PDB file of N, CA and C in Angstrom:
ATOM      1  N   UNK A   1     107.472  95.543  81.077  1.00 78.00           N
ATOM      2  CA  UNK A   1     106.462  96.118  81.932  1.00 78.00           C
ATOM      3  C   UNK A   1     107.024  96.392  83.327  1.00 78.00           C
ATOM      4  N   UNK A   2     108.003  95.695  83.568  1.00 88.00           N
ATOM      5  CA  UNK A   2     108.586  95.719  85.315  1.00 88.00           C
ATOM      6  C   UNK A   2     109.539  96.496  85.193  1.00 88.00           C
ATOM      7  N   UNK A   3     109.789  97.370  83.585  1.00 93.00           N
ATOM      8  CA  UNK A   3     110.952  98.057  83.815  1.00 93.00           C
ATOM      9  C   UNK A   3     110.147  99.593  84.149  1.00 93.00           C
ATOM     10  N   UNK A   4     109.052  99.632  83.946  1.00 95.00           N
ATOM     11  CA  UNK A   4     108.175 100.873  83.531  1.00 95.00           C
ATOM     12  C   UNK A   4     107.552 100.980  85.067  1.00 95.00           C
ATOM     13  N   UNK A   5     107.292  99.924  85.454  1.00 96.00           N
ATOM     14  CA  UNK A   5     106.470  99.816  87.070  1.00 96.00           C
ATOM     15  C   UNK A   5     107.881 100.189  87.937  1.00 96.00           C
ATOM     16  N   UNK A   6     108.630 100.060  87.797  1.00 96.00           N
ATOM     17  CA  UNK A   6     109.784 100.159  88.641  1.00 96.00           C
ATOM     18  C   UNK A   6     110.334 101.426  88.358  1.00 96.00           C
ATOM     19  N   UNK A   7     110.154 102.369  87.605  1.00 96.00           N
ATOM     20  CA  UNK A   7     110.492 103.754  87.451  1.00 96.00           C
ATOM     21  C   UNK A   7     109.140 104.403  87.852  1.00 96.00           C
ATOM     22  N   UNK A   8     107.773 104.045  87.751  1.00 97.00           N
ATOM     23  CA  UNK A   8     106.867 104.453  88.386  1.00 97.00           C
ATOM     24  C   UNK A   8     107.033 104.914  89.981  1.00 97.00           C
ATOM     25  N   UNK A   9     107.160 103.458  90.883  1.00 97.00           N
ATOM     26  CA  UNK A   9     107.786 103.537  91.638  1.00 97.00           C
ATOM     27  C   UNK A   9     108.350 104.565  92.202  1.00 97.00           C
ATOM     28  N   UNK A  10     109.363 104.624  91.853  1.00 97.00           N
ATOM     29  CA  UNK A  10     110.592 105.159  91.886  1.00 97.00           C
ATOM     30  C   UNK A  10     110.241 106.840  91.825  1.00 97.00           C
ATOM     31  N   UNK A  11     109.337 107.185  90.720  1.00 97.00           N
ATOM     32  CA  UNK A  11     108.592 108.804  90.878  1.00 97.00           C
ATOM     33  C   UNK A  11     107.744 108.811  92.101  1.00 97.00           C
ATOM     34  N   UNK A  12     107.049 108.125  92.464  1.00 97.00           N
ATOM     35  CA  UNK A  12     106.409 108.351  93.375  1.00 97.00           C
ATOM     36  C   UNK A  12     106.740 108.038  94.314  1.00 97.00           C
ATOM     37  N   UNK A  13     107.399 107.548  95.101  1.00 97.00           N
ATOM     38  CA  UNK A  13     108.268 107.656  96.379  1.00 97.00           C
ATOM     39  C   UNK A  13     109.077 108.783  96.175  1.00 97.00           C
ATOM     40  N   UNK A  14     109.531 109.560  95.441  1.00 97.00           N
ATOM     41  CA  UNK A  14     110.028 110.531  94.688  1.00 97.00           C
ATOM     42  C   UNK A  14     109.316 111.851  95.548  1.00 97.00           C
ATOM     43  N   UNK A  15     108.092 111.864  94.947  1.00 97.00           N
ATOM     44  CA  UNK A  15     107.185 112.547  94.969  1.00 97.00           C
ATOM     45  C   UNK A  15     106.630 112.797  96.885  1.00 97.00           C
ATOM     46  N   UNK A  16     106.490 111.654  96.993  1.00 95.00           N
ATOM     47  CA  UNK A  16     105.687 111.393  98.507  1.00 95.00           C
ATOM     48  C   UNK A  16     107.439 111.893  99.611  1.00 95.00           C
ATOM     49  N   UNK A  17     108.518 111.320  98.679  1.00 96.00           N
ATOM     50  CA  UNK A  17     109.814 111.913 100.193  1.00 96.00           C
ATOM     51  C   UNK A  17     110.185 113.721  99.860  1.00 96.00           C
ATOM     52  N   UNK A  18     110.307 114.112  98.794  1.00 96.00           N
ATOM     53  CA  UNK A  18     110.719 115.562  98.847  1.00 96.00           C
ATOM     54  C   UNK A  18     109.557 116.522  98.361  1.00 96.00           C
ATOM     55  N   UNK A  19     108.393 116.337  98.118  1.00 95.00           N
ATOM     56  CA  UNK A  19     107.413 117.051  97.522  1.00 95.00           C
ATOM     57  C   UNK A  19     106.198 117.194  98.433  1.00 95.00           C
ATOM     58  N   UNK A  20     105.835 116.107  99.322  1.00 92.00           N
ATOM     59  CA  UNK A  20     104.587 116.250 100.084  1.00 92.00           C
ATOM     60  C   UNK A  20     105.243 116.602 101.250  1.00 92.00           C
ATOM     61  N   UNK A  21     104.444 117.625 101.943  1.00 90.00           N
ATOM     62  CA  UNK A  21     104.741 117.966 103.410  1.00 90.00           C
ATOM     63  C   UNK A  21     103.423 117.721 104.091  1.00 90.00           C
ATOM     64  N   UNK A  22     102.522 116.638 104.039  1.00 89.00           N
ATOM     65  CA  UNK A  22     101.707 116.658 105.090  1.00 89.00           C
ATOM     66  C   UNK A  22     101.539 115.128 106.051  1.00 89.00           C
ATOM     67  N   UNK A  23     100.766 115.931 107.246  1.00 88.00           N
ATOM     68  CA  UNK A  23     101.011 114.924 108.652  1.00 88.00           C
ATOM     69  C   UNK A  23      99.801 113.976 108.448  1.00 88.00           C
ATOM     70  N   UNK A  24     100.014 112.887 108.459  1.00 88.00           N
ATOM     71  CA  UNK A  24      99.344 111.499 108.692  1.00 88.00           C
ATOM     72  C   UNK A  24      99.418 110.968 109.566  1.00 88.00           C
ATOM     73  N   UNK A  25      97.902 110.887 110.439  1.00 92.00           N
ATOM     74  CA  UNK A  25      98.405 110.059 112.113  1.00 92.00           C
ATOM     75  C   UNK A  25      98.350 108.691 111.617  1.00 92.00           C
ATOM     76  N   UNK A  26     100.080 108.161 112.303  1.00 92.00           N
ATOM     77  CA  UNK A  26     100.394 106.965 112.085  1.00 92.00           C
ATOM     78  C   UNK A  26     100.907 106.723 110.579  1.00 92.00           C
ATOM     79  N   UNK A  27     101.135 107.347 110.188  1.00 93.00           N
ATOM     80  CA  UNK A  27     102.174 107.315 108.663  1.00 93.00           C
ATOM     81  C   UNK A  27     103.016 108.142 108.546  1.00 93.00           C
ATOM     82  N   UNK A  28     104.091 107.705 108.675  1.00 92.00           N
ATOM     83  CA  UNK A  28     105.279 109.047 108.513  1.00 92.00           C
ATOM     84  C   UNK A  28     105.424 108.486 106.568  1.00 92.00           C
ATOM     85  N   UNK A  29     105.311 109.886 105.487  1.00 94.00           N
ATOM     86  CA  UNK A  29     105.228 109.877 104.722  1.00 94.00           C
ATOM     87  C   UNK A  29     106.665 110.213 103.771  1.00 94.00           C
ATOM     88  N   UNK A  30     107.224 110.573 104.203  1.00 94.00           N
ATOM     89  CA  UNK A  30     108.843 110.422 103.823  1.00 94.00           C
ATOM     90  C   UNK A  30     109.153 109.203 103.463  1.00 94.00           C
ATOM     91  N   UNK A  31     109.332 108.534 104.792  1.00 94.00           N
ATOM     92  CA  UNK A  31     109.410 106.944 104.767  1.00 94.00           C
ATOM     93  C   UNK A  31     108.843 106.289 103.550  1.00 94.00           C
ATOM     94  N   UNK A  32     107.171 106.047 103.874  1.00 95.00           N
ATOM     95  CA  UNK A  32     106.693 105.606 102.415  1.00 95.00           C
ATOM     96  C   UNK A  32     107.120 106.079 100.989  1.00 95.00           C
ATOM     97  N   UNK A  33     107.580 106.934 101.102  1.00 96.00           N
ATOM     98  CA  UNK A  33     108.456 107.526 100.447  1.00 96.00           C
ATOM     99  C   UNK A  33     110.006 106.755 100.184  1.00 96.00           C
ATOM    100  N   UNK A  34     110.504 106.710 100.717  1.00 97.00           N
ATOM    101  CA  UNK A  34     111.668 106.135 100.714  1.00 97.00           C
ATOM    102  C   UNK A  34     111.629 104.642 100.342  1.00 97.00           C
ATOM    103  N   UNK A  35     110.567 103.805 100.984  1.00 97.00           N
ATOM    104  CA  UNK A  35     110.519 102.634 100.783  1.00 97.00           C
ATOM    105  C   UNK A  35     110.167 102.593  99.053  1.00 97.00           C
ATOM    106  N   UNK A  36     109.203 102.910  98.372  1.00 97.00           N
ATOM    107  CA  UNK A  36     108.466 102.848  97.517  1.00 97.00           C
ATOM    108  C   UNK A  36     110.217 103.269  96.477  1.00 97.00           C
ATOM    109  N   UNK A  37     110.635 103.726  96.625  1.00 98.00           N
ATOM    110  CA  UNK A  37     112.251 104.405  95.532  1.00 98.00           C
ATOM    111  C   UNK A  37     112.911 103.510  96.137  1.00 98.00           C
ATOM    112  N   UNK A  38     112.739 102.299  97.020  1.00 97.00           N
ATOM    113  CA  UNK A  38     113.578 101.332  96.868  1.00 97.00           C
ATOM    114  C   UNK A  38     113.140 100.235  96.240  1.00 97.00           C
ATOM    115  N   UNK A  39     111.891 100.032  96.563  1.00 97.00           N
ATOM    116  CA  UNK A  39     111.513  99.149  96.028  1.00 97.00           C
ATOM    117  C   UNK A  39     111.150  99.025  94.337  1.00 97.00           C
ATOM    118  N   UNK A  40     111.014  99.989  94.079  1.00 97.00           N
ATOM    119  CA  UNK A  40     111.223 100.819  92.640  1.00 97.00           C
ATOM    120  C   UNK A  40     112.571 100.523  92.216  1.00 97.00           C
ATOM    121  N   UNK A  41     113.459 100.419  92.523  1.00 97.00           N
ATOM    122  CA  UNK A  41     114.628 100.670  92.035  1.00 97.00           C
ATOM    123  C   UNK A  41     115.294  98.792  91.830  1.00 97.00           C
ATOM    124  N   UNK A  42     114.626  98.192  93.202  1.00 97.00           N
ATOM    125  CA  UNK A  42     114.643  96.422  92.934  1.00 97.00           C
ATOM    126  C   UNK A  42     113.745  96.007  91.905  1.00 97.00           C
ATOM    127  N   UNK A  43     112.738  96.466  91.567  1.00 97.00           N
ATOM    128  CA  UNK A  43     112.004  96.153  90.280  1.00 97.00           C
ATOM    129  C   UNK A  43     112.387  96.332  89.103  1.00 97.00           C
ATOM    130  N   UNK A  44     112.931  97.316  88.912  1.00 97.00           N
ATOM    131  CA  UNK A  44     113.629  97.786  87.722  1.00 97.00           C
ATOM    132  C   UNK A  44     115.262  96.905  87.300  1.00 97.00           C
ATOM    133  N   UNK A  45     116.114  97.079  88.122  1.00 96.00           N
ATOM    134  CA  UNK A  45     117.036  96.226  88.531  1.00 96.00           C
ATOM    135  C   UNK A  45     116.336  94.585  87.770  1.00 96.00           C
ATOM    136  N   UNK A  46     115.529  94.050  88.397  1.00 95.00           N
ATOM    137  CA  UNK A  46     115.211  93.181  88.067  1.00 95.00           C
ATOM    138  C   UNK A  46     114.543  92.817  86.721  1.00 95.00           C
ATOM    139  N   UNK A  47     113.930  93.932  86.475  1.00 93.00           N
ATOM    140  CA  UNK A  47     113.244  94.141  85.144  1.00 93.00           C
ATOM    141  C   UNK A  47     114.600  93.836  84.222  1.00 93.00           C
ATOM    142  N   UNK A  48     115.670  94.892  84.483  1.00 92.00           N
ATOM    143  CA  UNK A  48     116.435  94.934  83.717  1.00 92.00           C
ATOM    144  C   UNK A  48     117.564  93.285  83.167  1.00 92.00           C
ATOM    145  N   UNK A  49     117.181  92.527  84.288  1.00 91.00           N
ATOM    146  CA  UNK A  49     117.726  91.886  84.184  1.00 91.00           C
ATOM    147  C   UNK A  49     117.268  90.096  83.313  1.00 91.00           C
ATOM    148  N   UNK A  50     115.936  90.523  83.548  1.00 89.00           N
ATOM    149  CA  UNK A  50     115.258  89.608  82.740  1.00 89.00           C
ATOM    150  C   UNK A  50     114.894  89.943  81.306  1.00 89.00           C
ATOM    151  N   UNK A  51     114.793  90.880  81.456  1.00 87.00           N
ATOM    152  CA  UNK A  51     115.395  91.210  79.487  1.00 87.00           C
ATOM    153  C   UNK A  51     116.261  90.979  78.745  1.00 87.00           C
ATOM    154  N   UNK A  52     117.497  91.469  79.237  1.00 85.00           N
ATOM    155  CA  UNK A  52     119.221  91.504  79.053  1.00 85.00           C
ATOM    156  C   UNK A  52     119.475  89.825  79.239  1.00 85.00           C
ATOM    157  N   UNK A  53     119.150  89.079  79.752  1.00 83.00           N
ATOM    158  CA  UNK A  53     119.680  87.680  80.057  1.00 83.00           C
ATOM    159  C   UNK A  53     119.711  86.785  78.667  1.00 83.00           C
ATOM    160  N   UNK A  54     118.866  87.035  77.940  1.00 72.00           N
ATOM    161  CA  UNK A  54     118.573  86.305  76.810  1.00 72.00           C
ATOM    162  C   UNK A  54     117.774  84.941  76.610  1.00 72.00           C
ATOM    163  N   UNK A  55     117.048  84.194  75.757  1.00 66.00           N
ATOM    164  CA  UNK A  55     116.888  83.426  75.586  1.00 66.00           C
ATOM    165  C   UNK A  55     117.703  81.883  75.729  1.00 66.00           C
ATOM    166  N   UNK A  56     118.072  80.652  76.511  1.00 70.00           N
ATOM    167  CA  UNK A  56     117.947  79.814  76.426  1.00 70.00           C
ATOM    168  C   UNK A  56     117.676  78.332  76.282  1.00 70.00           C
ATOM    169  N   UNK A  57     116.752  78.782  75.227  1.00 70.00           N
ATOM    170  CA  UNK A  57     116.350  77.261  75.300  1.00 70.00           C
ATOM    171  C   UNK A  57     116.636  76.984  73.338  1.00 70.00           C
ATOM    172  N   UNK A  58     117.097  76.079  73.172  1.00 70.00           N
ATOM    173  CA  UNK A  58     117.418  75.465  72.168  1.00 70.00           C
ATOM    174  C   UNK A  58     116.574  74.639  71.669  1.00 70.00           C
ATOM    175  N   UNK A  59     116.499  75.347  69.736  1.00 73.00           N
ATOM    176  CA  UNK A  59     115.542  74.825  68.734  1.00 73.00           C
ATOM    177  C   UNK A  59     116.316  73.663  68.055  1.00 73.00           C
ATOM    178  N   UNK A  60     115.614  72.762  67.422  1.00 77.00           N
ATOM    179  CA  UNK A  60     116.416  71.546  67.065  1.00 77.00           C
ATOM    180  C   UNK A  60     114.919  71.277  65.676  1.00 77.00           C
ATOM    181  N   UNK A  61     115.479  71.448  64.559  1.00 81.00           N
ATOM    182  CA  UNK A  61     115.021  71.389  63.674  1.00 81.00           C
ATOM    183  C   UNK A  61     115.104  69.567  63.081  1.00 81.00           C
ATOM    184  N   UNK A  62     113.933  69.389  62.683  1.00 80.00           N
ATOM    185  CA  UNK A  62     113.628  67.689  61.862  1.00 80.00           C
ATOM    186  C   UNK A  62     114.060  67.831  60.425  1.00 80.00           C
ATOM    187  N   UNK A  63     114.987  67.061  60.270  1.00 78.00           N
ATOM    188  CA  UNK A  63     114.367  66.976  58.596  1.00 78.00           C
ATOM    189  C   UNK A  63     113.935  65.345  58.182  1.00 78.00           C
ATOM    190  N   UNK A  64     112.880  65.641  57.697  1.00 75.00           N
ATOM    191  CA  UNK A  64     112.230  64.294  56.654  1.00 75.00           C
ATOM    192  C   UNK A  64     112.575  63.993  55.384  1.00 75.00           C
ATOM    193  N   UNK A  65     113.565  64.434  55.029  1.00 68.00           N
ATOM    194  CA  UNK A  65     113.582  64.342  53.414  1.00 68.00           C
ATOM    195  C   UNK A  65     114.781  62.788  53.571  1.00 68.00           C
ATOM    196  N   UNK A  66     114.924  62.170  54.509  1.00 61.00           N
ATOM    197  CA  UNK A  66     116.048  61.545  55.106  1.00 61.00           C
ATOM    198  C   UNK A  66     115.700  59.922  54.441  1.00 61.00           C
TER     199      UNK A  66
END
């Protein structure tokens, strides 16, 4: 899910730095722009990395027939 939110991201800061041209008093929208495709890009990164890491924790099976 954090790999999908983090390419979201990543379009829409996308979107808001080279696609919107309008003036917001007190928001420069590039910026939000820019921030949002970074922060997009640490989510994903991270996404990616908690997938790829793998499982450690170790199963330890009983037997009773003993």
């Amino acid at each position: 899910m954090s790999i999908g939110t983090g390419v979201a991201l990543v379009v829409i800061g996308a979107i808001l730095y080279f696609a919107v041209h309008v003036t917001v008093s007190g928001i420069d929208v590039p910026t939000v722009g820019l921030i949002l495709m970074g922060v997009g890009v640490v989510v994903f990164v991270v996404g990616l990395i908690l997938a790829f890491r793998g499982r450690r924790s170790v199963t330890v099976t009983r037997r009773d027939d003993v």
